Coordinates of C-alpha atoms and ligand atoms in Angstrom, one line a residue:
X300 CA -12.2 6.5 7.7
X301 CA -14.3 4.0 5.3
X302 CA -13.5 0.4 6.1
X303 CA -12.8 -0.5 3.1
X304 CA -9.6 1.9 3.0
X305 CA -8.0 -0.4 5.5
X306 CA -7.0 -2.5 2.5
X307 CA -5.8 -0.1 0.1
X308 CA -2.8 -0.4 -1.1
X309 CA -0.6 2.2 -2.6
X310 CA 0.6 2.5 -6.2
X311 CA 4.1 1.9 -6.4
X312 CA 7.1 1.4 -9.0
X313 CA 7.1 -2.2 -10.1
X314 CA 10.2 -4.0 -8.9
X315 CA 12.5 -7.2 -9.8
X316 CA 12.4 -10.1 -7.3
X317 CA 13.7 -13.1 -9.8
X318 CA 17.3 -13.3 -10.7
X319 CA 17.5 -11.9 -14.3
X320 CA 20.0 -11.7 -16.9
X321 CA 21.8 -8.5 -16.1
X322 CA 25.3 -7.1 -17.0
X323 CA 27.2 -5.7 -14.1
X324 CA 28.7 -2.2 -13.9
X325 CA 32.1 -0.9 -12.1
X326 CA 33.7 2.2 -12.3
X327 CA 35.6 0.4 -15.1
X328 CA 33.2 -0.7 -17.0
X329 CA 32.7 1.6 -20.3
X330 CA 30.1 3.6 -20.3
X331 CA 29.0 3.8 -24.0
X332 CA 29.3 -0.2 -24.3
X333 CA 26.7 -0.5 -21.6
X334 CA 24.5 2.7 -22.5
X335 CA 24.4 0.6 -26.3
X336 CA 23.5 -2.3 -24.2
X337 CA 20.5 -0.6 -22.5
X338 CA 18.9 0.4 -25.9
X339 CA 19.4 -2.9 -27.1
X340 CA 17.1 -4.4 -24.4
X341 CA 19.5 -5.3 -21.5
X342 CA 19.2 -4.8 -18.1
X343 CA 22.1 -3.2 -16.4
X344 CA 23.5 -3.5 -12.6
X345 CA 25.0 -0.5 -11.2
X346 CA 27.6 -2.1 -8.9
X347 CA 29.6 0.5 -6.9
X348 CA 28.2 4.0 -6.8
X349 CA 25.0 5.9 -6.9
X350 CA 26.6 8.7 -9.1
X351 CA 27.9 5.7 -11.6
X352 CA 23.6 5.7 -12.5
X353 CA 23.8 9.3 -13.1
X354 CA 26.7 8.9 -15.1
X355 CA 25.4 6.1 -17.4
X356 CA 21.8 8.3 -18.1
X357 CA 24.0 11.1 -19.2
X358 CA 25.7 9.1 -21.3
X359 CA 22.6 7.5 -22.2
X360 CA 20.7 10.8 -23.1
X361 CA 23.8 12.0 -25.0
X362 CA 23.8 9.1 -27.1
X363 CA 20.2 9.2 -28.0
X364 CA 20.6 13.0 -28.7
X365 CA 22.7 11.9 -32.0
X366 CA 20.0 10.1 -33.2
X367 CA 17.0 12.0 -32.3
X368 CA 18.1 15.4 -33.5
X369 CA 14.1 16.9 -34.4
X370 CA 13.8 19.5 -32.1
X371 CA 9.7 19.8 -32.9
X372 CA 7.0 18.3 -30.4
X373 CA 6.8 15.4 -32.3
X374 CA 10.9 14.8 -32.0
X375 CA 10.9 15.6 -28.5
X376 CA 8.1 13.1 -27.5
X377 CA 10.1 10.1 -29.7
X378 CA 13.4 11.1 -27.6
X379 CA 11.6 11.0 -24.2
X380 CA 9.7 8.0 -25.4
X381 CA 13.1 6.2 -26.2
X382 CA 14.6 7.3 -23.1
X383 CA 12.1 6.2 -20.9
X384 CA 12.4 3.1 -22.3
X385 CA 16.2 2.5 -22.0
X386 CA 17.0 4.3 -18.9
X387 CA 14.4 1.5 -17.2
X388 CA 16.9 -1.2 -17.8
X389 CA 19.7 1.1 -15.6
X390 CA 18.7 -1.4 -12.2
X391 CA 19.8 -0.7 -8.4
X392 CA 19.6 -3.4 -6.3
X393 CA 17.9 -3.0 -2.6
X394 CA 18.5 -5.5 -0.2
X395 CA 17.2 -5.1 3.2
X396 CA 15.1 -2.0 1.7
X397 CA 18.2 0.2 1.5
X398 CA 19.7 0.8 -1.9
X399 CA 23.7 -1.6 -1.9
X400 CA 25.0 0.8 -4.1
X401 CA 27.6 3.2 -2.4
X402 CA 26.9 6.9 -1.6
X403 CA 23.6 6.1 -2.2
X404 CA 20.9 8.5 -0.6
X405 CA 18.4 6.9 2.1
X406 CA 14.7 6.2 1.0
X407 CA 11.9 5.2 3.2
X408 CA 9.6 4.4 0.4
X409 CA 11.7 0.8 -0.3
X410 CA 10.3 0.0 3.3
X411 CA 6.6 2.3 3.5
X412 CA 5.9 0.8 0.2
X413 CA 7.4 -2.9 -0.2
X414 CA 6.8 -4.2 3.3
X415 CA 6.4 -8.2 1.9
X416 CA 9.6 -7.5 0.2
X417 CA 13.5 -6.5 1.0
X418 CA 15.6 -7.6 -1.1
X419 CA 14.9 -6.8 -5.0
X420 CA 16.0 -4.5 -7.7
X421 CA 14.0 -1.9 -9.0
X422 CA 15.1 1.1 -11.9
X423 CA 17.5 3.8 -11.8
X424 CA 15.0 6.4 -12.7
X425 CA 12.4 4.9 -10.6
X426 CA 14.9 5.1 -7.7
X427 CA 15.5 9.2 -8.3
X428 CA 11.4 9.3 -8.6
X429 CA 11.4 7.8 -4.7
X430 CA 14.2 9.8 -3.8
X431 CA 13.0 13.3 -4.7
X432 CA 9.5 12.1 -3.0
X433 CA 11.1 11.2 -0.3
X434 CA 12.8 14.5 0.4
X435 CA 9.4 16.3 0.2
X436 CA 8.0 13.9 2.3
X437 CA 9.9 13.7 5.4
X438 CA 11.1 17.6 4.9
X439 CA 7.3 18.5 4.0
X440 CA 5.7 21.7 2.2
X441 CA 5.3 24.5 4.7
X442 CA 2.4 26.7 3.9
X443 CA 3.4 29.5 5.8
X444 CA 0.4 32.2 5.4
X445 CA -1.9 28.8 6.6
X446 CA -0.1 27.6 9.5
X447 CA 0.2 24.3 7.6
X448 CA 2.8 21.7 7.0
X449 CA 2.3 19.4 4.4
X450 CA 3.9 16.0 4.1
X451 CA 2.8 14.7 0.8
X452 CA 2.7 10.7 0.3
X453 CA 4.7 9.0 -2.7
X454 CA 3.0 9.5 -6.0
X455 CA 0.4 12.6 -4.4
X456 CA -0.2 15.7 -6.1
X457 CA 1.3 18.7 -3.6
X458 CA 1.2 22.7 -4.4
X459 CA 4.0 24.5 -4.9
X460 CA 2.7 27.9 -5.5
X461 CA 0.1 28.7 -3.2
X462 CA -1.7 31.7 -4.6
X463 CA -4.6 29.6 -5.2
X464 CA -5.0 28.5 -1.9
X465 CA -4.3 32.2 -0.4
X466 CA -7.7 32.8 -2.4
X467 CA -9.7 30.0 -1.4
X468 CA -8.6 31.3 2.7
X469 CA -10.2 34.2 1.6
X470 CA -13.5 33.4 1.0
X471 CA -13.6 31.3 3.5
X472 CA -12.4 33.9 6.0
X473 CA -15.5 35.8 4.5
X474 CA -18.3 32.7 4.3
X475 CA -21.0 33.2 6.5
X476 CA -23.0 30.1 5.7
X477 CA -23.6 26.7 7.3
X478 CA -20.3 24.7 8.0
X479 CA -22.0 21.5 9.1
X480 CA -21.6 19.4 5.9
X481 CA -18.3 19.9 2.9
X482 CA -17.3 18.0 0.3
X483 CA -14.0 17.7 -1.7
X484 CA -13.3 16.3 -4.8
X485 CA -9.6 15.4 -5.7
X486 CA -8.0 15.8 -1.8
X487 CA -4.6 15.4 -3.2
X488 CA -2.3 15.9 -0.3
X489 CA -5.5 17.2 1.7
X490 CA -4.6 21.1 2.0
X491 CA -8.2 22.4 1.2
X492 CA -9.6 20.0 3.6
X493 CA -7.4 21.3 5.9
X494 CA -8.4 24.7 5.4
X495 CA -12.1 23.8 5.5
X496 CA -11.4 22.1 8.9
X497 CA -9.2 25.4 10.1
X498 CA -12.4 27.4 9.2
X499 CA -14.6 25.3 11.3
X500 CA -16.5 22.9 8.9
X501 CA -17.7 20.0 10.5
X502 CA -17.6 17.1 8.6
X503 CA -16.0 16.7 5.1
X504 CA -16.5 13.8 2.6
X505 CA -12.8 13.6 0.7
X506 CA -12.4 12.1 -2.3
X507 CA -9.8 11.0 -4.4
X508 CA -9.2 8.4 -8.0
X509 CA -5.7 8.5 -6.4
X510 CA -4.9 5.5 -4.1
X511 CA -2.0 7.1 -2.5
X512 CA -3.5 10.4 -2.1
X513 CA -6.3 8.8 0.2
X514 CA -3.8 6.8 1.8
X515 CA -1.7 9.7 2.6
X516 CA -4.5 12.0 4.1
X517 CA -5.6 9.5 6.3
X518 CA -2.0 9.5 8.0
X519 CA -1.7 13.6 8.0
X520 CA -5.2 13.3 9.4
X521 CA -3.7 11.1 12.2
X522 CA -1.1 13.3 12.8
X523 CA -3.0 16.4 12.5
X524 CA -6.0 15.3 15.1
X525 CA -8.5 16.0 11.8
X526 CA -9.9 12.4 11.6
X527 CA -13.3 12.7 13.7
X528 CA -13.4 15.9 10.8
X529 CA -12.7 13.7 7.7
X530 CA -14.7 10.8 5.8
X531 CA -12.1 9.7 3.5
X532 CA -13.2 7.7 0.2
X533 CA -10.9 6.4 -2.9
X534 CA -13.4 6.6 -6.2
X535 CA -14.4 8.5 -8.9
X536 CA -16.1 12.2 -8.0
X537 CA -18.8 11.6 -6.5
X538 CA -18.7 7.6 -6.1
X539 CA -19.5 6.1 -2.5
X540 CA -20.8 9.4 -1.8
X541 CA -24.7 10.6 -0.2
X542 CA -23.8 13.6 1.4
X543 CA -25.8 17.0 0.4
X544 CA -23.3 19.7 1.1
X545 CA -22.9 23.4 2.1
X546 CA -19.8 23.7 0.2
X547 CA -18.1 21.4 -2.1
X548 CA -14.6 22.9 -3.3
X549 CA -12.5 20.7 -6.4
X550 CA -9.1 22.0 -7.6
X551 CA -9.1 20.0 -10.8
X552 CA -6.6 19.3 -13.2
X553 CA -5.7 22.4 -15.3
X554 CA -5.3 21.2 -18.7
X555 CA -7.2 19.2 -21.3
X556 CA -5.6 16.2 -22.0
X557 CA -4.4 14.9 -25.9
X558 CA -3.0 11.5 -24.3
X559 CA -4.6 8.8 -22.8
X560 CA -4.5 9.4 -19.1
X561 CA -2.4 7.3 -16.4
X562 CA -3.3 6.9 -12.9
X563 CA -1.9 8.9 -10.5
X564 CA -0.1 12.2 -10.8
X565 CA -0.8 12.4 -14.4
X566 CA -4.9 13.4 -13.1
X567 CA -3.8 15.5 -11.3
X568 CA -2.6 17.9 -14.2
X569 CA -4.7 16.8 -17.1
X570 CA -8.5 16.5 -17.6
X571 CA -10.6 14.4 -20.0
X572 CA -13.1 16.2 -21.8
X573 CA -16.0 14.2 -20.1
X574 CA -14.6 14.9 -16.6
X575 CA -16.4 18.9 -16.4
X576 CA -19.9 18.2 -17.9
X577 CA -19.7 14.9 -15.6
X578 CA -18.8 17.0 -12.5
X579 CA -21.1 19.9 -12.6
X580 CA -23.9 17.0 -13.4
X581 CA -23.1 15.0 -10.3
X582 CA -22.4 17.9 -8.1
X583 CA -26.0 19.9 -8.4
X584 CA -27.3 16.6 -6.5
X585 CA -24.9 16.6 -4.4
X586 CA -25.4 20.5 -3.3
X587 CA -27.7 21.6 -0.4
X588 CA -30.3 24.0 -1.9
X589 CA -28.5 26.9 -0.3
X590 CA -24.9 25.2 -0.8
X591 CA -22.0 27.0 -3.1
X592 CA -19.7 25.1 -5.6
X593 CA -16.0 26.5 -5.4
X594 CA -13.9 25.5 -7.7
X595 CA -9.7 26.7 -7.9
X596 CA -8.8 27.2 -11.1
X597 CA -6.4 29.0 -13.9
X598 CA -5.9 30.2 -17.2
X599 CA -2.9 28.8 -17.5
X600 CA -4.5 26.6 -20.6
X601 CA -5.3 29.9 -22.2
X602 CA -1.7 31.0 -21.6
X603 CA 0.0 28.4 -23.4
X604 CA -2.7 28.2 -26.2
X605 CA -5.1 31.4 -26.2
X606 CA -8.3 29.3 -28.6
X607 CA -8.1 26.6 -25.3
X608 CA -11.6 26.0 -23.7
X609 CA -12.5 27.5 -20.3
X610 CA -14.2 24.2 -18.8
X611 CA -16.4 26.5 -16.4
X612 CA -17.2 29.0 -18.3
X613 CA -18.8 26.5 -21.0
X614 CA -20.4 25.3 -17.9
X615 CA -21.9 28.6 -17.4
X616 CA -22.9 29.2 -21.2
X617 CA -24.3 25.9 -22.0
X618 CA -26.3 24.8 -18.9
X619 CA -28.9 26.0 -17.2
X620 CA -27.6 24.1 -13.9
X621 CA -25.5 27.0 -12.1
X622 CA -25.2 31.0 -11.5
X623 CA -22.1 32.5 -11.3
X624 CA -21.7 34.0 -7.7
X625 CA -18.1 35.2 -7.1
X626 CA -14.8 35.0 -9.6
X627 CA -11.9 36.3 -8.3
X628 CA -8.5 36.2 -9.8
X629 CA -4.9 36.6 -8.6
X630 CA -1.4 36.6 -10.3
X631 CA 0.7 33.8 -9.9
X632 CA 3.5 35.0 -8.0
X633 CA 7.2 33.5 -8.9
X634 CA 7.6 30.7 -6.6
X635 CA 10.8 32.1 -5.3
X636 CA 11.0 35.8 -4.6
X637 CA 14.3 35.7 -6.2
X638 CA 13.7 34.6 -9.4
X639 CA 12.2 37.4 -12.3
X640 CA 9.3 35.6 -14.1
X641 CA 10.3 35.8 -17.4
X642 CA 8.7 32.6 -18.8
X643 CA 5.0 32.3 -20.6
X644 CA 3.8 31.8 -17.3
X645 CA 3.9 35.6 -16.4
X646 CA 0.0 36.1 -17.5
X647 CA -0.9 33.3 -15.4
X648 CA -3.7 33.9 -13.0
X649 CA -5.3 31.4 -10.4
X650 CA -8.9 32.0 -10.3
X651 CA -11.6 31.0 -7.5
X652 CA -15.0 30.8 -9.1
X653 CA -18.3 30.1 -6.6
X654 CA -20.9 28.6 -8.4
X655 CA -25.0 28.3 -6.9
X656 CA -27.9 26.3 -8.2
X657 CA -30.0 27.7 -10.3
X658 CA -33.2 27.9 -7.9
X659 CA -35.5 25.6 -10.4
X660 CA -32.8 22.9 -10.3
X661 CA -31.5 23.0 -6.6
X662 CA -33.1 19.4 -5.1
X663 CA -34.2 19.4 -1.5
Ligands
LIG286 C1 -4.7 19.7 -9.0 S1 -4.9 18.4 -7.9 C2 -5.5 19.2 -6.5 C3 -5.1 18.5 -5.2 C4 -5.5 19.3 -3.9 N1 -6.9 19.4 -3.8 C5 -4.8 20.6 -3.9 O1 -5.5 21.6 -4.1 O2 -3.6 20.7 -3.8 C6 -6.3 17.5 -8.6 C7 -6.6 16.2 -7.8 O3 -7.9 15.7 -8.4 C8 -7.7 14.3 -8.5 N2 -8.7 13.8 -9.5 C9 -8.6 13.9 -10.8 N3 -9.7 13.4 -11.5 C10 -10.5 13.0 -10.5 C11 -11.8 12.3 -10.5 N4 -12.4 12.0 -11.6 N5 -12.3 12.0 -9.2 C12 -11.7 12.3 -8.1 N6 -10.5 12.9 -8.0 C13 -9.9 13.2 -9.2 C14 -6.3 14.1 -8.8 O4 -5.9 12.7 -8.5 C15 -5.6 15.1 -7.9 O5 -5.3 14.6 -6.6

């Protein structure tokens, strides 16, 4: 692991530590006095249960509903704005790092994440964000055609569907070229490094802009008896990096962003326009003269909007950098055999494109 990693430390939600001006809430307490409280701007304890914070956001989104009635994007984005806002003032408090409300579910995170700190209070929906991350943490994400338990760190980007990563097992199954040198861009919760390891690549140079991601690859490392495998580096693409690989493999974000990006999850679904023509730039110097780009991808932006930009493709027709070796595409299977797809996502396809240097521009 880089030294420097040693001292990074992992996004979290922020939390209280001062006493604060808060009102209190029992199971007697009425709900639509202190829901009118919370979008006025004041903080609110929840006292006695966990289910008495599920109650008050109900009421909470309820109430809002009356006033924000558009049903168009716009309307929709106002509401959630407002929401967001509000339901932050709905407060637990922790003490000890276990949640003193009653009935309250068990989260490691208010000890893995706040270990300078025990006793604070920290939001409602904040709270559910640690909870549900906590569940796929310590249950993990079995990737059953891999072999491969993931057990994704709070605030990483995990699959859920894993038709994608059934593709990229193909090829390698079928790669015949040198394994000595890989490197990934956005290692999320680490599962193509893990296949790259599985399929006997030597040394891989992971990379991450997310803190937490890094963070939580170098414990699955641990646990997985991958680190003499892994160089592990938080940054931006190709930062820190001065490797020349055999194969570097990115599963970027899907679609083009119209906000302003956050750190964190949100880059892991959502691309600035600069990141594509940036990539391929950095990655021919990065690429042994024989090496292959492999990049997971879907048309899932074409799905929801059909005029959407293919990022590689414009690659393709624009530069003179890379040849297209391989595409291959595969449905999107529902994730739960059960359930008909009947939403837009039906035409979705994951596709696996391997891209080589152009022979004038490959750098020895
Ligand atoms: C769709 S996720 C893929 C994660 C993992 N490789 C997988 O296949 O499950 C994309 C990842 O790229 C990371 N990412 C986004 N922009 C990046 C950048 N400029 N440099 C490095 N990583 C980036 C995100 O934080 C996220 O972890």
């Amino acid at each position: 692991m880089n030294h420097d990693l040693l001292t990074l430390q992992p996004d979290r939600p922020p939390v209280i530590t001062s006493e604060i001006e808060l009102i209190h809430f029992y199971h007697d307490t009425n709900v639509k006095a202190a829901v009118q409280q919370m979008i006025a701007g004041t903080y609110v304890l929840v006292e006695e249960l966990y289910s008495n914070g599920l109650e008050i956001l109900a009421e909470l989104k309820r109430t809002l509903l009356v006033y924000y009635t558009d049903t168009k994007f716009q309307g929709q984005r106002d509401f959630r704005s407002a929401f967001r806002e509000a339901s932050h003032r709905l407060l637990v408090e922790v003490k000890g790092h276990k949640l003193l409300v009653k009935k309250a579910p068990v989260i490691g995170w208010l000890e893995v994440l706040y270990p300078e700190v025990s006793d604070f209070y920290v939001s409602f929906p904040e709270v559910q964000g640690m909870n549900s991350a906590w569940q796929w943490y310590k249950k993990g994400i079995e990737v059953k055609t891999l072999g491969i338990t993931l057990h994704p760190f709070y605030g990483t980007y995990f699959p859920t569907r894993f038709d994608h990563l059934t593709l990229f097992d193909k090829w390698l199954k079928k790669y015949v070229g040198s394994k000595e040198k890989a490197i990934e861009i956005g290692v999320g919760s680490g599962i193509l490094s893990f296949q790259l390891i599985q399929n006997g690549f030597k040394n891989i140079f992971a990379t991450d802009t997310n803190k937490n991601a890094i963070i939580g690859v170098a414990q699955e490392c641990k646990r997985l008896g991958y680190e003499g495998n892994i160089t592990l580096n938080h940054g931006d693409l190709f930062e820190n990096c001065d490797v020349k690989a055999d194969v570097i493999v990115f599963n970027p974000p899907w679609l083009l962003a119209k906000h302003t990006l956050e750190e964190g999850l949100d880059k892991a679904i959502y691309y600035e326009k600069e990141l594509f023509p940036r990539f391929f730039e950095q990655a021919l110097k990065h690429l042994a003269p024989e090496g292959k780009l492999v990049l997971l991808f879907s048309n899932l932006a074409q799905v929801i909007d059909e005029k959407s930009a293919h990022p590689i493709i414009e690659e393709l027709q624009n530069h003179n950098r890379f040849r297209k070796e391989l595409h291959l595409r595969r449905d999107v299977s529902a994730s739960s055999k059960k359930t008909k797809r009947t939403d837009a996502r039906e035409n979705e396809k994951v596709e696996l494109w391997v891209l080589a240097p152009k022979e004038k521009d490959a750098l020895s």
